[in-house]
Structures are given as structure tokens and as C-alpha cells.
């Protein structure tokens, strides 16, 4: 958890703006180059929405299989939003660190509720499957 | 005026805290960026809790008690597309600000706000109300054979499908004392106009009369085994169900079943997020001191604010990407 | 040592002029009520929280009276309580009713945890001390900070108000287990204005306030550390608050979600937690469609509530660490190990929650998983405790009041933690679950543990806030009285619990004389201890208020401490530091060989 081992004094002045005019122009050019990518990802998401709907009318053998397929497509879409629109791709380590933790705990919540539910003591199950 | 504000509401003015606009060199982040991601992390856990409730209740539900195909898929698809478009426009609005193009920013932001408003309008004035006028009764298992014509369990069993215990449609006549009596009266009148039939109201006092959904009208039709993309029109067939055979009866409201409970709670909470996002966008779009006015003095600060609000908005989109399939499709 | 120390105080000057010349004067409302200053907000949280701690304690006193003297009128204040709490809670004669016992029990737990300890330990001490210790002018988001407090304050008003609706406040325990909590207080009352519904609404506000606050804490610690204050130079208190804030941010939301669900179960008739075929009285409840699961609530509740117990203890460990290092005049033993432990603890605390649910009939595989993780989590807890104990070794300890409380914290927390280990084992827990043994276990951790830590913190930072020390004599009276009687109160609970006395018996076990007979007499001992414990708290309250005016005046660093919080003027002005601070060394450089004083402040270049 060491975002910094730097001993150099960090600027503590709110008015300090480390984007000089030059930096700003460079950043603007950098962003302009990305605009096409945003549109492409957006169109990709719309297409995948169509695919999600289409796939839901295909039978993959069992209900749980159908759900898994649907969730895979949804996860792909969600990752696209997070990586490109939310700039997670190339985001700072500090943010990644706690997002990974969050992901682990959320999966823990899903998975363990599931486990606790699917492994009851014999005879105490409160619902039929 | 602004002096008065500073004097009496000091919390409307910014304190001199470092890194509100510029990034801290070692973390590379300005504070609000970190703050919003922490907030989104907690939102992941909030919706995570709701989705884990969904999983838990769904795998725990008895066969035949988790409905499918009750929502309007084309409308849901359209709403999904609208949210995706708004996600594109909001990131474009941010990029426009970064490139110091105020006019484009205004335009993209306007489109984003409109998309949000359309989404909410569709949800609140069309999708939800349509559900509230739809009625279902769950038949007691021991009485199910009496209603085999509407349930089609023999066929379902042969097809290897879950059994069906619910008969749904429009309620035309309710048992005496039911608080759905008013709705039933209204529906019966409408039904009479449409069909010219007047058999919707039975003299018996403890019967439900339901104008059937297509699945219950032809429950053994293979065509009805799987949900359809376009909503199938209702039949004009009626079912008369004795209240004694009914396990629970409700409109398609939260109380109807755990399916609708999760649906309304999750989409409701999601809708509140959409509303919150719209309000923030409006603030940033109008000439408030913290909105477009900020462009003159500190365009970078405004761009940061749009980025923060945008991150929130993308997250709301991201949640919907999961909500849509789990409730509408699967 | 003392001469050198005085020299330093002289160097910094006694009480200082307020350094807020460059800030315009704020009026009363902005300065003390709608303030965005982290110190004011910290005090607002602290004082609200301390009041609730006292209130929660008084509720428990009434319950203890009832347990030792079942059915007897509460002496002296019985009639008063009857007129305040109404007929649901008190009989006309002034005795606690059965419903009243449930009300007081549920509200005692809720108030102590969510309205007392967390506000004081996390929001109070955290807000006041963390920005000072990291050399920041304020929190990263001052307005959000204010919003957090007012969210919390709203929840306080709502929760307190719930005592005065028809049927009185919530009665379903601080855990609010459905289906009981789902149907409670609905009979014949209003759908919204009843104890349990209001409880849920208040909790939603409380949780929202906590979330806003913890986001602020994390951002502040990451973004506003003074130049040179690298991660491994952070005072341990800051680490403790950092991990605590993460626990709150990630564990509270699922409970908020569950709170919404229970709310809709009650007011919209959904069945998230209501099972099929639920019997209410003699009949199957028609209000709910069924299909829900009470176990789901338990999962979501304990997913928060286990991390929550670490939220209750970590800030106290942080406070104790500061005080131990300061008063042993030695660096903390194993600082790095402590930092890693606190992280491990935070991580593991998310995957042990179902050890509260062994009785729900989970299968062997799942139970095995949770037993293993629970035992694993005791390892970092023990490392923390051991490091603090070893820090005492070979120190020339100054036993002032903060240090007395900090020292007593160690064995008390030890008893609490070690008695948790038997509970971690499914086979043992099936017997001990819901007995007074569990009550004793967690009270040892939170009462002579956390609360002692908080007292230590109050005595320790009081001079920073007010410029005066609290009376040492009264402090020692408070300490020794509290130490003796808090053990008299909680230790017998282990004995009763192991004999099988259930935690929720209204008459203290008289009905179950057969079983509880041999341990019933302890009720009298515990109740007497509770009363005497209360008396000694009056000493604290007296000391707290009088010292504000007549306590001994001190300079900015009365304890000869090293961390940045002692570097500001006393009391710290708006914006905290007079000049930009820079950090040159670790947090606990005490008795460094070759240095002229026995402490070497972090901000001193050499
Ligand atoms: C050191 C390791 C610890 C272990 C192994 C442990 C284990 C347990 C277990 C298994 C239970 C459930 C008992 C039952 O309900 O039957 C329990 C209850 C409890 N523990 Fe701990 N614990 C530990 C430390 C702590 C700490 C540090 C705190 C708080 C600051 C704490 C607070 C609580 C509370 C509040 C409950 C009871 C909640 C309730 O049922 O109302 N424990 N503990
Ligand atoms: Cu626990």
C-alpha cells in the first residue's frame, strides 16, 4: 500500500495548477485522438445489446447455461464501459488497488451466500430445488 | 449577494484544501477523482448486496414461482440503447471541455440529459404502470388440477419445463371486500366496450374473473414454452377462479412475488440514481457558479466536475447492463 | 528528562494566540453549528456520541435492575421513566414491562454500536486527529464532512424520536432478525410510524452518514499527507482509521440494501425475508406472498456486522498505540508487523461473517470454511495485542491517566478476543450461541476494551482541544473504579453463559430456575457493579466539564509527543498549522540515542 515513497515535498497549494498552457494543448490533442474510440465502443455496446437479446431466445441446453451465456455478454459490455468510458484502462494504481479488493469482496458475497444456500444440513432445507 | 452567501452559508464556499483541481504528484489524482471511485466502490457493494439477494432468492425459489417473460423486451432494449447513447454523449461532453469547446459541451450535455429524462419517463409512465394493471393469482397446489386448462402442467411436464402455478391477465371481477375491486370494475367496463361481452362479472361473491394472458389461454401450446420478443396480445378468454383455491393474489406490484420485489427495488433504486445524475448534469449545464460559469474562471475545474459526474453516470449505465438481462431476458 | 521537556515547551510557548488572522471572523452558527472545519465536526460527533453512550448505558442499567429484581419497580426514577417512556415500556408502578425490556435491549445495542462507539471512535477522534496527524489543513472534502455529520444527526433525531410513537421503539434486537422484525410493531399501528420501521429509516440515514465520512477519510489520508510523510511514517492511529474507513465503505452498503428490503417488506408487503407459510399467531400470514428467506437477512446483516466489530475495535487500538508509545518513551514494538496485521485483519474480516450463523443449519463444508477463516483472523489480532504488550517491555512507563486506561485495555481486549476463539468452533458454538457467554465475549472487547481506549483518548487529546489537562486525581479515581466494577459487571456473564443462561430472558432466569439456579445470584453482583460503575462515570463527567474552565493550562505539546498533532497551536486554529509542515522521520522516535531530548518530533529536521 505504498502509493508514495517519494520524499520530495508535494505541492500543497490549491491554486497551483500544474497544467501549463502547453500541457493543456498536448492533453487536448491526446483526447481528440480518442474520440473515434468512444464512438466505436458505443456502437459496439449497442451491437452487443442486440446480441444479448438475440441469444436469450437461443436454448443452450439448460436454464443455467442460458443464464451463464447472458452473464458473459453482460460482463463483456460492462468491462468495455469501465475500461474505455470510465478510463479504467491506464487508471492509477491507487484506484485499481481498492477496486480489486471491492471486486473480491463482492464476489465473496455472491459466492458464499450461494454456498451457504446450496450446502444445508440434511433435512433443514427450507425450500425445494 | 455572493458575500451574503459566504457569510451565512460558509459551506457553499470552497475551503483552501490542496488538490481539489490539480493532481497530487505522487498519486497522480485530484481528490474528487479518488472520492468518486471510492463512492462507486461502495455502490458496487450496494448493488452487489441487491444482486446477491436476487441470486439467493432465485435459486431458493420453488419451481414455478420465478416468473419469466413478463416484461416488455422491446421497450427494455430501447431503454438500454438510450442509456448507452447517453454514456457516449457524456464522455464526449467531457472531451469537448478538455478541448475547450464550450458549445459542443453544451450540446452533448443536453443530449445526455434528454436521454436520462426519456429513460425515466418510459420507466415511470409506461413500464411500471402497465405492470400495476396486470393481475396474477397463484393457485394452491392441491387445487391445481381444477385449473389444468389454464396451467397446462401436463404439457409442461412432458416438455421438461418447470410447472406453472399462476394465472394472470386483467382482473375483471374480484371477490367481495378485495381492495382490487375498483380496478376490476374499471377493467370490466373497458372489456365490455372492447368486446361487447357482459359475462365478465359473475354473481358469485368469492370468485376472481381474469381476462387471460396468452400463456394461460393456451398453456399447452409449445409456442408459449419460451418467452417472446414482441409482447403477445392478451386473449379474450376468461377464467373464473374460486378464492378458496388461491394461495396468493396480487397485481404485478412489489408484493406479488420475490421476482417483482427484486425487480421493483433494483429498478427503483437504479431510477433514483438516474434522477440524481440528471440533477447533477443540469447543475453543470446551467450557468450556475459551479456550472458553466466556472468555465470562464477555471475550465479545468469544470472539466473535472464533468468527469466525476460522468463516472457516476457510466456506473449507472453499467448497473443497467446487468439489470436488463436478469429481469427482462433470462 | 523533565528539564529537557520543559525547555521544549518553553520554546514553543505556552498558550498561543489564535493564528486565524487571515480568515474572516465567522458567526456563531457557522463556527459551531454548520461548520465545515474538521475539528468542530469531530467535536460535534464526539459529544453527540458520548451523550448516546451515556444514554445507552442508562437503558442497560434499567434492564440490569429488572434482571436482578424481576418485576420490582425501578427505584427513585420509576415514575419518571413511566411518564417519559409511556405504558408500553413501564408499568404504572414503575417497573419495566416485557415489551419494555425488548425495547431497551434493542435500543441499547443499536445505540451503543451505531450511535455511540462508531461516532466517537471513528468520526469523532478520526475527524479531529487524523488531519492533524498527517499535517493537513482540513479533510479533503469539508462540505461532504458536514453533510456526513448532519446525516448522522438526522438519524439520531429519528432514532430517539421512535421512543415516542405508539408502541414505542424497535423491539427486535440490534440485529433486527426477520421474520420477527418483519411483522413487529405492525399490529394495529401505523404502517410508517412504528418502532421497527423508524429504526430502519434511521439506520439508512446513519449508514449514509458513515459512508460519506469514510470516503472522506480515505481520500484525505491518501491525498493530504504532508510532504515527507510516507506511508511507513504514518502514526499507527492513522493506519487504524484508514483500514476502518475501508471496512465501512465496503461492508455497510449491503446492509443498507438489506435495510431497504426489510423496509419494503414492512410497508409494501414484499417478501424478501418472509418465508412461505409464515404463521403469525394461529394463522398463515396473508400479507406476504412468501418465497423469501430470513437467512438472507442474516447473511447481509453479518456481512456488515462482522467487519463492524473491527470498526469498533481498530480505532481504539490506534489510540492505545499512540498512548503506549508516548508513555513508554519507546518506539512501538513491531510497527510494520502491526501495519500488515491490520490490513490482513481488514481483509479477513470480510470472509468470516457466517460464524454468527452456525445455528442456522449450514452444512459441514460451509461451516468448515468459516471456522478456518475465523481462526485465521485471530492471528493478526494476536499480533497486534502482542506487539503492544511487548512495547511495554523495558520502558520507563509514565502511568498518567491516559496510560492507565491504555494499559488496562490490553488484558481486557485479550480476555475478549481469547474467549472468541471457542466460539469460532461450530461444535462449541452450538452450545454457547445466544447465551451470556457471547454477551461477555463481545462486551469484554467493546466495553473494557474499546470504551477504555476511548477514555484514554479523551484524556490524551483533551489538552489539545481545550489547552488544559483534565484532573489527574479525578482521572485516577475514574479509572480504578471503572476497572473494578466493569469486571464485576461482565466477568460473571461467562459463568452464567457456560451454565446455559440465555441472553434474552426477561426475568434474569427465574423461570428457568432448574437450569439457572446455581448462577442466579450473580445477577445481584452484576447489577450492583453496574450501578457503582455508573457512579464512577459521574466523576468523569464532572472532570470533563470542570477542567474546561479550571484544568491546568498546558502548552502545545504537554505529553512530549512526536507526531504532528502536537505541532499545532493549542487549540488548533482554522487551517491547523501556522506554516507548511514537512516530515523528516518515523512516528515514534522516542529515546533515540544521541538526541538531546528523549523525543524527536516528526517535523524536526534534526
Ligand atoms: C479474536 C478473535 C475473535 C473471534 C474468534 C470471535 C468470534 C466470535 C464468534 C464465533 C461469535 C459468534 C458467537 C455466537 O453468536 O454464537 C462472536 C460474537 C461476537 N463478537 Fe467476536 N470474535 C473475535 C473478536 C471480536 C472483536 C474484536 C469484537 C469487537 C470489537 C467482537 C465482537 C463480537 C460481537 C459484537 C459479537 C456478538 C454479536 C451478537 O450476536 O449480537 N469479537 N465472536
Ligand atoms: Cu464476528
XYZ file of N, CA and C in Angstrom, chain C residues 294-440:
441
model
N -35.452 -15.666 5.627
C -34.889 -14.958 6.784
C -33.368 -15.077 6.824
N -32.843 -16.181 6.293
C -31.394 -16.397 6.325
C -30.686 -15.347 5.475
N -31.363 -14.911 4.407
C -30.756 -13.892 3.545
C -30.436 -12.634 4.357
N -31.366 -12.247 5.215
C -31.089 -11.072 6.064
C -29.845 -11.315 6.908
N -29.767 -12.516 7.481
C -28.622 -12.776 8.345
C -27.317 -12.669 7.592
N -27.308 -13.171 6.349
C -26.090 -13.036 5.552
C -25.741 -11.569 5.351
N -26.720 -10.784 4.904
C -26.424 -9.385 4.597
C -26.096 -8.619 5.870
N -26.787 -8.949 6.951
C -26.520 -8.246 8.199
C -25.109 -8.536 8.687
N -24.740 -9.804 8.745
C -23.425 -10.128 9.304
C -22.300 -9.810 8.341
N -22.624 -9.698 7.059
C -21.587 -9.249 6.128
C -21.112 -7.863 6.544
N -22.042 -7.050 7.019
C -21.606 -5.794 7.638
C -21.086 -6.036 9.034
N -21.879 -6.731 9.845
C -21.689 -6.626 11.288
C -20.421 -7.293 11.752
N -19.889 -8.276 11.026
C -18.580 -8.709 11.482
C -17.508 -7.657 11.219
N -17.374 -7.145 9.994
C -16.424 -6.027 9.846
C -16.709 -4.909 10.843
N -17.965 -4.709 11.162
C -18.325 -3.652 12.101
C -17.651 -3.854 13.459
N -17.519 -5.103 13.908
C -16.869 -5.276 15.211
C -15.411 -4.824 15.140
N -14.802 -4.935 13.949
C -13.449 -4.406 13.819
C -13.461 -2.899 13.699
N -14.529 -2.365 13.140
C -14.684 -0.916 13.138
C -14.737 -0.420 14.585
N -15.346 -1.222 15.451
C -15.447 -0.814 16.843
C -14.104 -0.891 17.555
N -13.270 -1.836 17.169
C -12.056 -2.052 17.957
C -10.826 -1.359 17.377
N -10.719 -1.264 16.045
C -9.467 -0.754 15.466
C -9.127 0.677 15.892
N -10.078 1.620 15.854
C -9.698 2.965 16.291
C -9.183 2.953 17.728
N -9.780 2.110 18.577
C -9.322 2.050 19.963
C -7.897 1.519 20.017
N -7.602 0.511 19.213
C -6.219 0.004 19.180
C -5.294 1.116 18.718
N -5.756 1.899 17.752
C -4.946 3.013 17.268
C -4.654 4.010 18.371
N -5.676 4.369 19.124
C -5.487 5.323 20.224
C -4.500 4.762 21.237
N -4.736 3.487 21.595
C -3.873 2.869 22.597
C -2.427 2.835 22.119
N -2.213 2.569 20.832
C -0.843 2.537 20.318
C -0.159 3.877 20.501
N -0.863 4.957 20.163
C -0.262 6.278 20.324
C 0.153 6.492 21.774
N -0.765 6.133 22.680
C -0.521 6.429 24.088
C 0.572 5.542 24.658
N 0.580 4.284 24.226
C 1.612 3.375 24.728
C 2.986 3.855 24.282
N 3.136 4.205 23.003
C 4.442 4.666 22.533
C 4.856 5.921 23.291
N 3.888 6.828 23.471
C 4.213 8.096 24.119
C 4.631 7.913 25.576
N 3.982 6.997 26.272
C 4.241 6.902 27.706
C 5.263 5.851 28.089
N 5.621 4.962 27.148
C 6.761 4.098 27.436
C 8.028 4.787 26.962
N 7.883 5.886 26.239
C 9.018 6.608 25.664
C 9.873 5.691 24.811
N 9.204 4.832 24.057
C 9.905 3.891 23.180
C 9.136 3.817 21.868
N 9.807 3.474 20.784
C 9.050 3.219 19.553
C 8.126 2.019 19.770
N 7.055 1.931 18.998
C 6.199 0.753 19.079
C 6.999 -0.467 18.657
N 6.810 -1.560 19.381
C 7.485 -2.790 19.000
C 6.769 -3.362 17.775
N 7.502 -3.612 16.695
C 6.893 -4.251 15.533
C 5.875 -3.393 14.817
N 6.199 -2.126 14.610
C 5.271 -1.227 13.911
C 4.841 -1.788 12.566
N 5.825 -2.268 11.794
C 5.486 -2.775 10.464
C 4.590 -3.995 10.551
N 4.914 -4.900 11.461
C 4.087 -6.089 11.625
C 2.665 -5.667 11.986
N 2.560 -4.612 12.772
C 1.227 -4.143 13.156
C 0.479 -3.619 11.935
N 1.186 -2.900 11.073
C 0.523 -2.371 9.877
C 0.035 -3.512 8.995
N 0.918 -4.502 8.771
C 0.483 -5.613 7.932
C -0.665 -6.371 8.595
N -0.591 -6.501 9.912
C -1.660 -7.221 10.611
C -2.990 -6.523 10.437
N -2.956 -5.211 10.528
C -4.233 -4.513 10.498
C -4.845 -4.642 9.097
N -3.986 -4.724 8.083
C -4.515 -4.956 6.733
C -5.081 -6.361 6.586
N -4.321 -7.341 7.074
C -4.787 -8.719 6.999
C -6.121 -8.857 7.717
N -6.175 -8.228 8.875
C -7.395 -8.269 9.660
C -8.568 -7.687 8.875
N -8.312 -6.548 8.250
C -9.369 -5.915 7.463
C -9.826 -6.826 6.349
N -8.882 -7.434 5.675
C -9.247 -8.312 4.565
C -10.050 -9.508 5.062
N -9.503 -10.196 6.076
C -10.166 -11.415 6.540
C -11.541 -11.129 7.134
N -11.713 -9.917 7.669
C -12.978 -9.676 8.360
C -14.162 -9.728 7.399
N -13.888 -9.725 6.085
C -14.991 -9.833 5.129
C -15.403 -11.268 4.843
N -14.617 -12.223 5.297
C -14.953 -13.597 4.913
C -15.122 -14.508 6.132
N -15.569 -13.929 7.232
C -15.792 -14.769 8.414
C -17.237 -14.664 8.909
N -18.052 -13.863 8.217
C -19.302 -13.423 8.829
C -20.215 -14.540 9.291
N -20.202 -15.685 8.586
C -21.206 -16.691 8.919
C -20.899 -17.420 10.226
N -19.795 -17.051 10.937
C -19.605 -17.673 12.253
C -20.675 -17.192 13.242
N -21.440 -16.194 12.839
C -22.573 -15.788 13.667
C -23.820 -16.607 13.341
N -23.683 -17.494 12.355
C -24.886 -18.155 11.834
C -24.807 -19.673 11.911
N -23.909 -20.192 12.778
C -23.798 -21.651 12.852
C -25.136 -22.297 13.166
N -25.959 -21.589 13.913
C -27.241 -22.175 14.319
C -28.263 -22.228 13.196
N -27.964 -21.592 12.054
C -28.979 -21.593 11.003
C -28.974 -22.889 10.219
N -28.141 -23.830 10.604
C -28.155 -25.102 9.909
C -27.385 -25.068 8.618
N -26.188 -24.559 8.669
C -25.377 -24.611 7.458
C -24.679 -25.962 7.406
N -24.321 -26.360 6.198
C -23.714 -27.675 6.034
C -22.267 -27.694 6.482
N -21.709 -28.888 6.515
C -20.361 -29.073 7.063
C -19.303 -28.329 6.257
N -19.464 -28.307 4.927
C -18.421 -27.665 4.105
C -18.360 -26.174 4.407
N -19.521 -25.548 4.400
C -19.547 -24.109 4.625
C -19.082 -23.792 6.042
N -19.544 -24.586 6.989
C -19.136 -24.351 8.369
C -17.626 -24.476 8.491
N -17.051 -25.469 7.811
C -15.600 -25.656 7.886
C -14.899 -24.410 7.356
N -15.373 -23.898 6.243
C -14.762 -22.696 5.672
C -14.752 -21.568 6.694
N -15.889 -21.322 7.308
C -15.961 -20.171 8.212
C -15.205 -20.424 9.520
N -15.117 -21.681 9.933
C -14.310 -21.948 11.129
C -12.847 -21.645 10.855
N -12.390 -22.054 9.672
C -10.976 -21.840 9.347
C -10.672 -20.347 9.247
N -11.501 -19.610 8.508
C -11.205 -18.174 8.366
C -11.276 -17.478 9.722
N -12.213 -17.905 10.565
C -12.335 -17.245 11.868
C -11.096 -17.475 12.717
N -10.575 -18.687 12.667
C -9.356 -18.950 13.422
C -8.196 -18.161 12.817
N -8.193 -18.054 11.485
C -7.122 -17.287 10.845
C -7.140 -15.833 11.301
N -8.320 -15.277 11.462
C -8.378 -13.856 11.786
C -7.892 -13.590 13.203
N -7.877 -14.614 14.039
C -7.375 -14.344 15.386
C -5.857 -14.167 15.371
N -5.194 -14.613 14.304
C -3.729 -14.459 14.254
C -3.322 -12.976 14.197
N -3.798 -12.210 13.207
C -3.414 -10.787 13.225
C -3.891 -10.066 14.482
N -5.041 -10.467 15.044
C -5.485 -9.820 16.279
C -4.454 -10.044 17.371
N -3.966 -11.280 17.444
C -2.996 -11.594 18.487
C -1.678 -10.873 18.228
N -1.304 -10.716 16.963
C -0.070 -9.981 16.662
C -0.186 -8.553 17.182
N -1.319 -7.921 16.923
C -1.498 -6.549 17.387
C -1.347 -6.468 18.897
N -2.051 -7.382 19.576
C -2.020 -7.346 21.033
C -0.609 -7.616 21.556
N 0.045 -8.598 20.948
C 1.390 -8.953 21.404
C 2.360 -7.806 21.182
N 2.267 -7.165 20.025
C 3.167 -6.057 19.747
C 2.997 -4.976 20.804
N 1.738 -4.702 21.167
C 1.521 -3.664 22.169
C 2.038 -4.092 23.535
N 1.853 -5.366 23.879
C 2.358 -5.832 25.169
C 3.885 -5.751 25.205
N 4.518 -6.176 24.098
C 5.980 -6.143 24.071
C 6.500 -4.712 24.073
N 5.674 -3.788 23.582
C 6.101 -2.388 23.609
C 6.287 -1.900 25.036
N 5.584 -2.530 25.974
C 5.714 -2.105 27.369
C 7.060 -2.524 27.949
N 7.577 -3.619 27.387
C 8.768 -4.256 27.949
C 9.931 -3.277 27.994
N 10.526 -3.103 29.194
C 11.730 -2.289 29.300
C 11.508 -0.804 29.162
N 10.242 -0.366 29.121
C 10.002 1.072 29.036
C 10.016 1.701 30.420
N 10.375 2.993 30.492
C 10.219 3.670 31.782
C 8.843 4.324 31.740
N 7.864 3.525 32.126
C 6.475 3.899 31.840
C 5.988 5.027 32.739
N 5.314 6.028 32.140
C 4.664 7.086 32.916
C 3.200 6.693 33.072
N 2.783 6.417 34.291
C 1.392 5.994 34.462
C 0.471 7.172 34.712
N 0.281 8.005 33.703
C -0.743 9.031 33.816
C -2.096 8.424 33.439
N -3.160 9.209 33.557
C -4.484 8.620 33.354
C -4.660 7.987 31.968
N -4.273 8.692 30.873
C -4.438 8.031 29.582
C -3.709 6.694 29.538
N -2.512 6.644 30.117
C -1.746 5.408 30.063
C -2.391 4.319 30.902
N -3.009 4.693 32.031
C -3.676 3.668 32.841
C -4.770 2.997 32.019
N -5.593 3.825 31.369
C -6.662 3.239 30.559
C -6.083 2.413 29.414
N -5.004 2.922 28.794
C -4.416 2.201 27.675
C -3.826 0.865 28.139
N -3.207 0.867 29.300
C -2.622 -0.381 29.790
C -3.708 -1.393 30.119
N -4.778 -0.911 30.765
C -5.849 -1.828 31.130
C -6.540 -2.376 29.888
N -6.546 -1.573 28.835
C -7.147 -2.028 27.593
C -6.558 -3.375 27.172
N -5.236 -3.540 27.351
C -4.578 -4.707 26.763
C -5.106 -6.036 27.314
N -5.061 -6.262 28.637
C -5.600 -7.541 29.111
C -7.112 -7.670 28.877
N -7.827 -6.563 28.942
C -9.277 -6.653 28.762
C -9.603 -7.081 27.336
N -8.940 -6.431 26.361
C -9.122 -6.834 24.981
C -8.660 -8.273 24.808
N -7.599 -8.644 25.532
C -7.112 -10.018 25.465
C -8.174 -11.011 25.906
N -8.818 -10.746 27.030
C -9.869 -11.658 27.503
C -10.984 -11.733 26.464
N -11.386 -10.581 25.971
C -12.461 -10.564 24.987
C -12.100 -11.357 23.751
N -10.899 -11.141 23.228
C -10.504 -11.818 22.000
C -10.341 -13.305 22.210
N -9.670 -13.693 23.300
C -9.410 -15.117 23.507
C -10.696 -15.901 23.735
N -11.679 -15.276 24.387
C -12.924 -16.015 24.592
C -13.722 -16.123 23.303
N -13.297 -15.390 22.268
C -13.957 -15.557 20.974
C -13.535 -16.848 20.298
N -12.339 -17.325 20.646
C -11.824 -18.477 19.911
C -12.677 -19.739 20.089
N -13.092 -20.077 21.317
C -14.013 -21.220 21.417
C -15.265 -21.033 20.555
N -15.733 -19.790 20.460
C -16.959 -19.548 19.683
C -16.741 -19.789 18.197
N -15.490 -19.748 17.791
C -15.216 -19.937 16.375
C -15.506 -21.367 15.943
N -15.520 -22.280 16.920
C -15.740 -23.680 16.565
C -17.214 -24.015 16.643
N -17.689 -24.433 15.499
C -19.089 -24.787 15.336
C -19.621 -25.628 16.502
N -18.894 -26.697 16.849
C -19.415 -27.634 17.839
C -19.587 -26.955 19.200
N -18.654 -26.083 19.564
C -18.759 -25.386 20.846
C -19.839 -24.315 20.762
N -19.876 -23.639 19.618
C -20.784 -22.510 19.487
C -22.241 -22.931 19.540
N -22.548 -24.137 19.034
C -23.944 -24.558 19.062
C -24.462 -24.551 20.495
N -23.568 -24.831 21.438
C -23.975 -24.774 22.851
C -23.972 -23.338 23.391
N -22.941 -22.582 23.046
C -22.789 -21.264 23.663
C -23.582 -20.164 22.970
N -23.986 -20.401 21.725
C -24.682 -19.364 20.965
C -25.886 -18.827 21.737
N -26.030 -17.507 21.680
C -27.164 -16.846 22.318
C -27.206 -17.015 23.840
N -26.063 -17.352 24.440
C -26.015 -17.351 25.898
C -25.241 -16.114 26.364
N -25.220 -15.945 27.669
C -24.473 -14.819 28.227
C -22.979 -14.940 27.978
N -22.510 -16.129 27.588
C -21.087 -16.246 27.277
C -20.746 -15.331 26.105
N -21.595 -15.334 25.071
C -21.350 -14.490 23.902
C -21.413 -13.019 24.305
N -22.388 -12.700 25.156
C -22.502 -11.321 25.626
C -21.221 -10.907 26.339
N -20.711 -11.804 27.185
C -19.482 -11.477 27.911
C -18.319 -11.314 26.941
